[in-house]
mmCIF file of C-alpha atoms and ligand atoms in Angstrom:
data_model
loop_
_atom_site.group_PDB
_atom_site.id
_atom_site.type_symbol
_atom_site.label_atom_id
_atom_site.label_comp_id
_atom_site.label_asym_id
_atom_site.label_seq_id
_atom_site.Cartn_x
_atom_site.Cartn_y
_atom_site.Cartn_z
ATOM 1 C CA MET A 605 191.213 82.571 -188.477
ATOM 2 C CA SER A 606 190.930 79.683 -188.754
ATOM 3 C CA ARG A 607 191.382 77.518 -191.547
ATOM 4 C CA VAL A 608 189.095 74.427 -192.539
ATOM 5 C CA TYR A 609 190.570 71.059 -193.795
ATOM 6 C CA ASN A 610 189.064 71.583 -197.474
ATOM 7 C CA PHE A 611 189.289 67.824 -199.473
ATOM 8 C CA SER A 612 188.249 69.500 -202.821
ATOM 9 C CA ALA A 613 189.268 67.907 -205.859
ATOM 10 C CA GLY A 614 190.575 70.733 -207.654
ATOM 11 C CA PRO A 615 190.804 73.746 -207.237
ATOM 12 C CA SER A 616 192.219 72.488 -203.989
ATOM 13 C CA MET A 617 194.375 72.827 -201.032
ATOM 14 C CA LEU A 618 197.984 75.061 -200.861
ATOM 15 C CA PRO A 619 200.831 74.334 -198.792
ATOM 16 C CA GLU A 620 200.071 77.190 -195.619
ATOM 17 C CA ALA A 621 203.903 77.965 -196.283
ATOM 18 C CA VAL A 622 203.598 78.392 -199.841
ATOM 19 C CA LEU A 623 200.093 81.316 -198.783
ATOM 20 C CA ARG A 624 202.227 82.749 -196.147
ATOM 21 C CA LYS A 625 205.142 83.665 -198.476
ATOM 22 C CA ALA A 626 203.259 84.584 -200.709
ATOM 23 C CA ALA A 627 201.069 87.147 -199.088
ATOM 24 C CA GLU A 628 204.000 88.931 -197.434
ATOM 25 C CA GLU A 629 205.256 88.769 -200.782
ATOM 26 C CA MET A 630 201.788 90.421 -201.673
ATOM 27 C CA LEU A 631 202.873 94.448 -202.004
ATOM 28 C CA ASP A 632 206.206 93.959 -202.680
ATOM 29 C CA TYR A 633 208.231 91.221 -203.934
ATOM 30 C CA GLU A 634 211.935 91.582 -203.560
ATOM 31 C CA GLY A 635 211.998 95.395 -203.123
ATOM 32 C CA SER A 636 210.755 95.395 -206.317
ATOM 33 C CA GLY A 637 207.788 97.811 -204.959
ATOM 34 C CA GLN A 638 205.290 95.994 -207.289
ATOM 35 C CA SER A 639 203.330 92.537 -206.287
ATOM 36 C CA VAL A 640 204.608 89.796 -209.136
ATOM 37 C CA MET A 641 200.715 90.706 -210.548
ATOM 38 C CA GLU A 642 201.087 94.277 -211.480
ATOM 39 C CA MET A 643 205.099 93.657 -213.978
ATOM 40 C CA SER A 644 205.615 93.052 -216.886
ATOM 41 C CA HIS A 645 206.321 89.449 -217.952
ATOM 42 C CA ARG A 646 209.154 90.768 -219.892
ATOM 43 C CA SER A 647 210.597 92.636 -217.274
ATOM 44 C CA LYS A 648 214.207 91.504 -215.769
ATOM 45 C CA ILE A 649 212.996 90.419 -212.458
ATOM 46 C CA TYR A 650 209.395 88.474 -213.920
ATOM 47 C CA GLY A 651 212.050 86.979 -216.082
ATOM 48 C CA THR A 652 214.228 85.339 -212.737
ATOM 49 C CA ILE A 653 211.018 83.757 -211.589
ATOM 50 C CA ILE A 654 209.631 82.179 -214.125
ATOM 51 C CA GLN A 655 212.714 80.702 -215.188
ATOM 52 C CA GLY A 656 213.437 79.630 -211.753
ATOM 53 C CA ALA A 657 210.196 78.119 -211.843
ATOM 54 C CA GLU A 658 211.128 75.924 -214.552
ATOM 55 C CA SER A 659 214.552 74.654 -213.786
ATOM 56 C CA LEU A 660 213.548 73.752 -210.162
ATOM 57 C CA LEU A 661 210.401 72.196 -212.396
ATOM 58 C CA ARG A 662 213.277 70.222 -214.105
ATOM 59 C CA GLU A 663 215.388 69.639 -210.976
ATOM 60 C CA VAL A 664 212.078 68.378 -208.622
ATOM 61 C CA MET A 665 210.559 66.094 -211.532
ATOM 62 C CA ASN A 666 214.663 64.963 -213.224
ATOM 63 C CA ILE A 667 213.765 66.023 -216.414
ATOM 64 C CA PRO A 668 216.497 65.754 -219.037
ATOM 65 C CA ASP A 669 217.252 68.249 -220.628
ATOM 66 C CA ASN A 670 215.754 66.623 -224.517
ATOM 67 C CA TYR A 671 212.438 67.703 -222.823
ATOM 68 C CA LYS A 672 210.814 71.121 -223.395
ATOM 69 C CA VAL A 673 209.129 72.356 -220.515
ATOM 70 C CA LEU A 674 206.027 74.913 -221.088
ATOM 71 C CA PHE A 675 203.752 77.123 -219.183
ATOM 72 C CA LEU A 676 200.202 77.041 -220.953
ATOM 73 C CA GLN A 677 197.279 78.835 -220.623
ATOM 74 C CA GLY A 678 193.484 77.041 -220.934
ATOM 75 C CA GLY A 679 193.428 74.337 -219.180
ATOM 76 C CA ALA A 680 194.444 70.496 -218.971
ATOM 77 C CA SER A 681 191.270 70.549 -221.458
ATOM 78 C CA THR A 682 192.670 72.706 -223.689
ATOM 79 C CA GLN A 683 195.336 70.361 -224.637
ATOM 80 C CA PHE A 684 192.688 67.503 -225.642
ATOM 81 C CA ALA A 685 192.747 68.964 -228.842
ATOM 82 C CA ALA A 686 196.940 70.373 -228.115
ATOM 83 C CA ILE A 687 197.809 66.794 -228.031
ATOM 84 C CA PRO A 688 195.715 65.328 -231.233
ATOM 85 C CA MET A 689 196.980 68.356 -233.837
ATOM 86 C CA ASN A 690 200.801 68.030 -232.453
ATOM 87 C CA LEU A 691 201.157 64.565 -232.450
ATOM 88 C CA MET A 692 198.086 62.582 -234.917
ATOM 89 C CA THR A 693 199.464 63.785 -237.913
ATOM 90 C CA LYS A 694 202.381 60.716 -239.450
ATOM 91 C CA ASN A 695 200.010 58.211 -240.032
ATOM 92 C CA LYS A 696 196.533 60.202 -237.950
ATOM 93 C CA LYS A 697 195.771 57.903 -235.481
ATOM 94 C CA ALA A 698 195.834 57.432 -231.464
ATOM 95 C CA ASP A 699 195.522 54.092 -229.358
ATOM 96 C CA TYR A 700 193.305 55.910 -225.988
ATOM 97 C CA VAL A 701 192.238 53.838 -222.710
ATOM 98 C CA ILE A 702 188.977 55.052 -221.410
ATOM 99 C CA THR A 703 189.439 55.540 -217.203
ATOM 100 C CA GLY A 704 186.659 57.895 -216.801
ATOM 101 C CA GLN A 705 185.877 61.058 -218.268
ATOM 102 C CA TRP A 706 188.912 63.042 -218.058
ATOM 103 C CA ALA A 707 190.326 59.989 -220.595
ATOM 104 C CA LYS A 708 187.156 60.297 -222.465
ATOM 105 C CA LYS A 709 187.340 63.479 -223.098
ATOM 106 C CA ALA A 710 190.544 63.588 -223.982
ATOM 107 C CA CYS A 711 188.798 60.403 -226.359
ATOM 108 C CA ALA A 712 185.966 62.773 -227.947
ATOM 109 C CA GLU A 713 188.549 65.155 -229.078
ATOM 110 C CA ALA A 714 190.698 63.186 -230.813
ATOM 111 C CA LYS A 715 188.669 61.491 -232.979
ATOM 112 C CA LYS A 716 187.277 65.094 -234.188
ATOM 113 C CA TYR A 717 191.361 65.112 -236.061
ATOM 114 C CA GLY A 718 191.845 61.524 -236.519
ATOM 115 C CA GLU A 719 191.306 57.262 -236.197
ATOM 116 C CA VAL A 720 191.042 56.890 -233.287
ATOM 117 C CA ASN A 721 191.516 53.196 -231.836
ATOM 118 C CA VAL A 722 189.972 52.356 -228.281
ATOM 119 C CA VAL A 723 192.016 49.789 -226.815
ATOM 120 C CA ALA A 724 190.463 49.465 -223.384
ATOM 121 C CA SER A 725 188.190 51.375 -220.831
ATOM 122 C CA SER A 726 186.172 50.317 -217.368
ATOM 123 C CA ALA A 727 183.369 52.095 -217.889
ATOM 124 C CA ASP A 728 181.729 48.646 -217.366
ATOM 125 C CA LYS A 729 182.367 48.716 -213.522
ATOM 126 C CA THR A 730 182.029 52.042 -213.280
ATOM 127 C CA PHE A 731 186.017 53.299 -214.278
ATOM 128 C CA SER A 732 186.319 51.458 -210.393
ATOM 129 C CA TYR A 733 190.024 49.679 -212.013
ATOM 130 C CA ILE A 734 192.318 50.142 -214.513
ATOM 131 C CA PRO A 735 192.109 48.081 -217.506
ATOM 132 C CA LYS A 736 194.375 45.390 -218.105
ATOM 133 C CA LEU A 737 196.436 45.765 -220.798
ATOM 134 C CA ASP A 738 197.181 43.701 -223.723
ATOM 135 C CA PRO A 739 199.723 44.821 -226.111
ATOM 136 C CA SER A 740 199.017 43.039 -229.427
ATOM 137 C CA THR A 741 195.513 45.177 -229.257
ATOM 138 C CA PHE A 742 197.543 47.904 -230.020
ATOM 139 C CA SER A 743 198.032 49.912 -233.281
ATOM 140 C CA LYS A 744 201.367 49.134 -234.434
ATOM 141 C CA ASP A 745 201.031 52.498 -236.110
ATOM 142 C CA ALA A 746 199.720 55.180 -233.255
ATOM 143 C CA ASP A 747 202.207 58.030 -233.854
ATOM 144 C CA TYR A 748 200.911 58.048 -229.735
ATOM 145 C CA PHE A 749 199.623 56.233 -227.156
ATOM 146 C CA TYR A 750 197.160 58.215 -224.629
ATOM 147 C CA ILE A 751 196.463 57.134 -220.567
ATOM 148 C CA CYS A 752 195.022 58.788 -217.743
ATOM 149 C CA MET A 753 196.956 58.289 -214.989
ATOM 150 C CA ASN A 754 195.669 59.686 -212.273
ATOM 151 C CA ASN A 755 191.621 59.055 -212.876
ATOM 152 C CA THR A 756 190.875 62.188 -210.249
ATOM 153 C CA ILE A 757 186.569 61.408 -210.282
ATOM 154 C CA TYR A 758 186.990 57.871 -209.550
ATOM 155 C CA GLY A 759 190.458 57.608 -207.321
ATOM 156 C CA THR A 760 192.567 55.292 -209.665
ATOM 157 C CA VAL A 761 195.594 55.818 -211.015
ATOM 158 C CA TYR A 762 198.090 53.181 -213.262
ATOM 159 C CA HIS A 763 200.474 51.669 -210.917
ATOM 160 C CA GLU A 764 202.685 49.631 -213.912
ATOM 161 C CA LEU A 765 203.330 51.584 -217.067
ATOM 162 C CA PRO A 766 201.638 50.201 -221.286
ATOM 163 C CA ASP A 767 204.606 49.037 -222.830
ATOM 164 C CA THR A 768 203.674 51.532 -226.120
ATOM 165 C CA GLY A 769 207.912 50.233 -227.527
ATOM 166 C CA ASP A 770 208.537 53.117 -229.551
ATOM 167 C CA ILE A 771 204.845 54.852 -229.276
ATOM 168 C CA PRO A 772 204.945 57.362 -228.112
ATOM 169 C CA LEU A 773 202.824 57.457 -224.068
ATOM 170 C CA VAL A 774 200.940 60.556 -223.732
ATOM 171 C CA ALA A 775 199.710 61.237 -220.090
ATOM 172 C CA ASP A 776 197.682 63.003 -218.390
ATOM 173 C CA ILE A 777 199.014 63.450 -214.937
ATOM 174 C CA SER A 778 196.213 66.957 -213.545
ATOM 175 C CA SER A 779 195.496 64.765 -210.318
ATOM 176 C CA CYS A 780 199.495 63.291 -209.346
ATOM 177 C CA ILE A 781 202.236 65.785 -210.725
ATOM 178 C CA LEU A 782 204.833 66.113 -208.211
ATOM 179 C CA SER A 783 202.995 63.272 -205.804
ATOM 180 C CA ALA A 784 205.330 60.735 -206.232
ATOM 181 C CA PRO A 785 208.698 60.706 -208.581
ATOM 182 C CA ILE A 786 207.781 59.496 -211.833
ATOM 183 C CA ASP A 787 210.638 58.374 -214.851
ATOM 184 C CA VAL A 788 210.127 61.277 -217.178
ATOM 185 C CA THR A 789 212.203 58.904 -220.697
ATOM 186 C CA LYS A 790 209.080 56.868 -220.302
ATOM 187 C CA PHE A 791 206.757 59.569 -221.696
ATOM 188 C CA GLY A 792 206.587 61.734 -225.066
ATOM 189 C CA VAL A 793 204.680 64.036 -223.035
ATOM 190 C CA LEU A 794 203.439 64.475 -219.591
ATOM 191 C CA TYR A 795 200.970 67.658 -218.911
ATOM 192 C CA ALA A 796 198.597 68.700 -216.513
ATOM 193 C CA GLY A 797 196.645 71.553 -215.503
ATOM 194 C CA ALA A 798 198.426 73.230 -211.757
ATOM 195 C CA GLN A 799 195.057 73.513 -209.714
ATOM 196 C CA LYS A 800 194.688 70.416 -208.249
ATOM 197 C CA ASN A 801 198.382 69.917 -206.952
ATOM 198 C CA MET A 802 201.000 72.482 -208.045
ATOM 199 C CA ALA A 803 199.376 76.062 -207.973
ATOM 200 C CA PRO A 804 195.753 78.207 -208.284
ATOM 201 C CA ALA A 805 193.979 76.983 -211.471
ATOM 202 C CA GLY A 806 195.249 79.174 -214.265
ATOM 203 C CA LEU A 807 198.435 77.655 -215.094
ATOM 204 C CA THR A 808 199.044 74.210 -217.425
ATOM 205 C CA VAL A 809 202.408 72.680 -217.407
ATOM 206 C CA VAL A 810 202.916 70.350 -220.508
ATOM 207 C CA ILE A 811 206.592 68.901 -220.523
ATOM 208 C CA VAL A 812 207.619 66.938 -224.418
ATOM 209 C CA ARG A 813 209.635 65.483 -225.696
ATOM 210 C CA GLU A 814 212.399 67.603 -228.185
ATOM 211 C CA ASP A 815 211.706 65.374 -231.125
ATOM 212 C CA LEU A 816 207.847 65.787 -230.972
ATOM 213 C CA ILE A 817 207.899 69.395 -231.385
ATOM 214 C CA GLY A 818 207.189 70.748 -234.671
ATOM 215 C CA ASN A 819 204.874 68.662 -236.592
ATOM 216 C CA ALA A 820 201.515 70.244 -236.268
ATOM 217 C CA MET A 821 198.790 69.962 -238.544
ATOM 218 C CA ASP A 822 198.666 72.828 -240.396
ATOM 219 C CA ILE A 823 195.250 73.781 -239.548
ATOM 220 C CA THR A 824 196.458 73.919 -235.527
ATOM 221 C CA PRO A 825 195.651 77.681 -233.628
ATOM 222 C CA THR A 826 199.264 78.825 -233.047
ATOM 223 C CA MET A 827 198.429 78.926 -229.724
ATOM 224 C CA LEU A 828 197.838 75.130 -229.986
ATOM 225 C CA ASP A 829 201.405 74.653 -231.633
ATOM 226 C CA TRP A 830 203.780 73.719 -229.078
ATOM 227 C CA LYS A 831 206.714 75.039 -231.318
ATOM 228 C CA ILE A 832 205.015 78.460 -231.374
ATOM 229 C CA HIS A 833 205.399 78.195 -227.192
ATOM 230 C CA ALA A 834 208.944 75.871 -227.286
ATOM 231 C CA ASP A 835 210.787 78.429 -228.910
ATOM 232 C CA ASN A 836 209.352 81.887 -227.517
ATOM 233 C CA GLY A 837 209.886 80.096 -224.288
ATOM 234 C CA SER A 838 206.332 80.109 -222.982
ATOM 235 C CA MET A 839 206.268 83.876 -224.136
ATOM 236 C CA TYR A 840 205.049 83.955 -227.103
ATOM 237 C CA ASN A 841 201.890 85.678 -225.236
ATOM 238 C CA THR A 842 201.649 86.727 -222.179
ATOM 239 C CA PRO A 843 201.624 83.632 -220.124
ATOM 240 C CA PRO A 844 199.682 82.881 -216.262
ATOM 241 C CA CYS A 845 202.443 85.082 -214.155
ATOM 242 C CA TYR A 846 201.300 84.941 -210.951
ATOM 243 C CA THR A 847 200.146 81.400 -211.065
ATOM 244 C CA ILE A 848 204.010 80.424 -212.441
ATOM 245 C CA TYR A 849 204.816 82.690 -209.515
ATOM 246 C CA MET A 850 202.611 80.645 -207.189
ATOM 247 C CA ALA A 851 204.377 76.923 -209.298
ATOM 248 C CA LYS A 852 207.654 77.925 -207.530
ATOM 249 C CA LEU A 853 206.862 78.364 -204.385
ATOM 250 C CA VAL A 854 205.213 75.531 -204.457
ATOM 251 C CA LEU A 855 207.815 73.631 -205.947
ATOM 252 C CA GLU A 856 210.894 75.132 -203.207
ATOM 253 C CA TRP A 857 207.919 74.162 -200.651
ATOM 254 C CA ILE A 858 208.513 70.720 -201.863
ATOM 255 C CA LYS A 859 211.968 70.916 -202.208
ATOM 256 C CA ASN A 860 212.764 72.359 -198.851
ATOM 257 C CA GLU A 861 210.497 71.850 -196.847
ATOM 258 C CA ILE A 862 209.823 68.342 -198.171
ATOM 259 C CA GLY A 863 212.790 66.745 -198.912
ATOM 260 C CA GLY A 864 211.755 66.439 -202.882
ATOM 261 C CA LEU A 865 209.914 63.897 -204.706
ATOM 262 C CA ASP A 866 211.190 60.622 -202.508
ATOM 263 C CA LYS A 867 209.975 62.055 -199.311
ATOM 264 C CA MET A 868 206.742 63.746 -200.758
ATOM 265 C CA TYR A 869 205.819 60.402 -202.523
ATOM 266 C CA GLU A 870 206.505 58.643 -198.751
ATOM 267 C CA LEU A 871 204.609 61.484 -197.201
ATOM 268 C CA ASN A 872 201.782 60.755 -199.437
ATOM 269 C CA GLN A 873 201.461 57.131 -198.536
ATOM 270 C CA LYS A 874 201.529 57.334 -195.135
ATOM 271 C CA LYS A 875 198.647 59.447 -195.447
ATOM 272 C CA ALA A 876 196.350 56.791 -197.702
ATOM 273 C CA ASP A 877 197.363 54.049 -196.347
ATOM 274 C CA LEU A 878 196.200 55.504 -193.169
ATOM 275 C CA LEU A 879 192.557 56.070 -194.573
ATOM 276 C CA TYR A 880 192.221 53.055 -197.082
ATOM 277 C CA HIS A 881 192.907 50.934 -193.483
ATOM 278 C CA PHE A 882 189.895 52.506 -191.914
ATOM 279 C CA LEU A 883 187.999 52.325 -194.851
ATOM 280 C CA ASP A 884 189.389 47.956 -195.096
ATOM 281 C CA ASN A 885 187.811 47.424 -191.682
ATOM 282 C CA SER A 886 185.286 49.771 -191.705
ATOM 283 C CA LYS A 887 181.385 48.004 -191.214
ATOM 284 C CA MET A 888 179.590 51.544 -192.587
ATOM 285 C CA PHE A 889 182.098 52.461 -195.288
ATOM 286 C CA ARG A 890 184.379 50.981 -197.904
ATOM 287 C CA GLY A 891 186.483 52.489 -200.793
ATOM 288 C CA THR A 892 184.454 52.133 -204.252
ATOM 289 C CA VAL A 893 188.093 51.300 -206.071
ATOM 290 C CA VAL A 894 190.158 47.576 -206.288
ATOM 291 C CA PRO A 895 192.783 47.645 -203.640
ATOM 292 C CA GLU A 896 194.884 47.025 -206.619
ATOM 293 C CA ASP A 897 194.666 50.431 -208.630
ATOM 294 C CA ARG A 898 194.080 52.729 -205.427
ATOM 295 C CA SER A 899 195.333 56.430 -205.955
ATOM 296 C CA LEU A 900 196.895 57.690 -203.750
ATOM 297 C CA MET A 901 195.344 61.396 -203.865
ATOM 298 C CA ASN A 902 191.848 60.590 -204.530
ATOM 299 C CA VAL A 903 190.004 58.788 -202.001
ATOM 300 C CA PRO A 904 186.498 57.951 -203.101
ATOM 301 C CA PHE A 905 184.249 56.499 -200.336
ATOM 302 C CA VAL A 906 180.445 55.332 -199.818
ATOM 303 C CA THR A 907 177.950 53.625 -197.240
ATOM 304 C CA ASP A 908 175.612 51.228 -198.241
ATOM 305 C CA SER A 909 172.463 53.695 -197.580
ATOM 306 C CA GLU A 910 172.171 56.973 -199.638
ATOM 307 C CA GLU A 911 170.791 59.038 -196.178
ATOM 308 C CA LEU A 912 174.481 58.214 -194.303
ATOM 309 C CA ASN A 913 175.811 59.225 -196.824
ATOM 310 C CA THR A 914 174.203 62.661 -196.670
ATOM 311 C CA LYS A 915 173.556 62.855 -193.035
ATOM 312 C CA PHE A 916 177.097 62.408 -193.579
ATOM 313 C CA ILE A 917 178.738 64.891 -195.656
ATOM 314 C CA LYS A 918 176.462 66.900 -193.971
ATOM 315 C CA GLU A 919 178.278 66.455 -190.395
ATOM 316 C CA ALA A 920 181.568 66.855 -191.881
ATOM 317 C CA THR A 921 181.253 69.943 -193.077
ATOM 318 C CA GLU A 922 180.423 71.270 -189.786
ATOM 319 C CA ARG A 923 183.437 70.281 -188.068
ATOM 320 C CA GLY A 924 185.399 71.774 -190.461
ATOM 321 C CA PHE A 925 185.854 68.970 -193.463
ATOM 322 C CA VAL A 926 184.487 70.394 -196.299
ATOM 323 C CA ASN A 927 184.030 69.446 -200.131
ATOM 324 C CA ILE A 928 184.020 65.830 -199.237
ATOM 325 C CA LYS A 929 180.855 65.216 -201.478
ATOM 326 C CA GLY A 930 181.617 62.581 -204.195
ATOM 327 C CA HIS A 931 181.394 63.141 -208.266
ATOM 328 C CA ARG A 932 178.191 62.884 -209.103
ATOM 329 C CA THR A 933 177.868 60.197 -211.414
ATOM 330 C CA VAL A 934 180.464 58.187 -208.105
ATOM 331 C CA GLY A 935 177.673 59.622 -205.072
ATOM 332 C CA GLY A 936 179.029 59.383 -202.068
ATOM 333 C CA MET A 937 182.535 60.964 -201.353
ATOM 334 C CA ARG A 938 185.955 61.444 -201.932
ATOM 335 C CA ALA A 939 188.608 62.264 -199.905
ATOM 336 C CA SER A 940 191.409 64.522 -202.167
ATOM 337 C CA ILE A 941 194.440 63.947 -200.097
ATOM 338 C CA TYR A 942 197.061 65.913 -202.553
ATOM 339 C CA ASN A 943 200.744 66.588 -201.053
ATOM 340 C CA ALA A 944 199.703 70.694 -199.668
ATOM 341 C CA MET A 945 196.921 68.247 -197.317
ATOM 342 C CA PRO A 946 198.861 67.193 -193.421
ATOM 343 C CA TYR A 947 199.144 64.119 -191.728
ATOM 344 C CA GLU A 948 196.444 65.453 -189.618
ATOM 345 C CA GLY A 949 193.708 66.502 -191.672
ATOM 346 C CA VAL A 950 193.834 63.195 -192.491
ATOM 347 C CA LYS A 951 194.250 61.519 -189.036
ATOM 348 C CA ALA A 952 191.515 64.200 -187.820
ATOM 349 C CA LEU A 953 188.850 62.970 -190.623
ATOM 350 C CA VAL A 954 189.448 59.435 -189.502
ATOM 351 C CA ASP A 955 188.866 59.857 -186.806
ATOM 352 C CA PHE A 956 185.682 61.699 -186.815
ATOM 353 C CA MET A 957 184.824 58.729 -189.446
ATOM 354 C CA ALA A 958 185.026 56.287 -185.870
ATOM 355 C CA GLU A 959 182.596 58.408 -184.523
ATOM 356 C CA PHE A 960 180.230 58.798 -186.569
ATOM 357 C CA GLU A 961 180.216 55.390 -187.043
ATOM 358 C CA LYS A 962 180.546 54.075 -183.347
ATOM 359 C CA ASN A 963 176.760 57.060 -183.771
ATOM 360 C CA ASN A 964 175.104 55.890 -186.741
ATOM 361 C CA GLY A 965 176.511 52.442 -186.364
HETATM 362 C C1 LIG B 847 190.763 68.228 -213.269
HETATM 363 C C2 LIG B 847 191.324 67.756 -214.246
HETATM 364 C C3 LIG B 847 191.379 67.550 -215.722
HETATM 365 C C4 LIG B 847 190.893 69.560 -216.439
HETATM 366 O O1 LIG B 847 191.099 70.449 -216.494
HETATM 367 P P1 LIG B 847 191.177 71.645 -216.781
HETATM 368 O O2 LIG B 847 192.012 72.298 -216.087
HETATM 369 O O3 LIG B 847 190.010 72.690 -215.882
HETATM 370 O O4 LIG B 847 190.983 71.928 -218.123
HETATM 371 C C5 LIG B 847 191.641 66.856 -216.513
HETATM 372 N N1 LIG B 847 192.447 65.766 -216.767
HETATM 373 C C6 LIG B 847 192.215 65.269 -215.263
HETATM 374 C C7 LIG B 847 193.390 63.925 -214.585
HETATM 375 C C8 LIG B 847 191.778 66.200 -214.193
HETATM 376 O O5 LIG B 847 192.006 66.073 -212.920
#
C-alpha cells in the first residue's frame, strides 16, 4: 500500500492514525459486535459516541456552557439559509462581508429572507485580500454580522475580527475549524462543514449562543430550526452517526496525539511558513494572496505561464502530490494543508517545487 500526499481542499486528508483506528473498530466497536455504521442512534453505546464527541469538541475548542453544539446534516450550505431564518427576525436586517464564493452564496441566500447590507467586498481583486472594515459603515440595527473566516478557494483568513459591539458575529469556519485556538465568546454563531478539517463529509457543526436560539421565522422548516435540534440533543432525527464517530476520533487525535489547539496551531504555522517562505523566494512560483491575509490552511499559487502550471500539476500528480490544481476562478495551483497534512508532506512538496523550478527555469 502506498498513500499519496493529498492537497485536496475538501473532502480532504484525515490523520492516518484516525483511519487506522476506524479500520480496527470497523467490524466490532468496543465489543458490541457491530460496526458504528450499523448501530441504532438511540442505543446506549451510540450515546457514548455522540456525547463523547460533543464534550471533546467543547474541551478542545474551549466552548463556554452558554453555547449549544449541534451536529447536523446538509453541509455548511444549508446553514446559509438556516442562519437568516433563525436570526434575521428582529429588524430583518444583516451585514455581510464578501470575501469569496462561500460568503457570496451565504449572502445571496440571506437576501431571500430580509435586508442585506454588503459592508465590504474584495471582489475587485479576485478576493486576494480581506477588506479593511470601517465600523461606521456597519448597520446599527443589524440582527447579525456575517463573515467567512477562512476563504478556502482564495486562501485568505481574518487575522483580526471585526468589532461588531453587541451585534452577534456569525462566522463560517468550515476550512479553519480546529486549526488554531479561537475565542468562541467573540461570536454569536460559529459553524462548519466537517469535511475540510474535522471528519468525512456528512456532518455540519453549529456552535450557537443560547440566547440566539428559539426565535426562528414561522416559515422555517423544522429541520432548519436550531431550537428543534438543541432541544433534542441533535437527535430530532437520525444524525450523521458514523461521521460524528470519525469527528470524535479526530478530536481524540488533536487532544492526545497533538496536545490541543495551541500545539496544532504551532504545527500549522510551521507548515505554512515553509511553503510561503519558498513562494516568496521563488523566481517561478508566487502566492496570489497579500501577505498579511494569508491562510494557514489553503495556499493558492501560480507561475506566470499557463503552460508551466499545467506541466507542474501533471508532474506533481505523477509524483504523488494529488489534488493540487487551483480553483477555476483563480487558476494555477492550490495546496490545502489542513491539520492532517504532515510537515513531511509540505517539505516534500517544497522540495519538488524547487526541483521543478531548476529543471524548467
Ligand atoms: C466547503 C465550504 C463550504 C461548503 O460546504 P458544504 O458542506 O459543501 O456545503 C462553505 N464554506 C466554506 C468556507 C467552505 O470551505
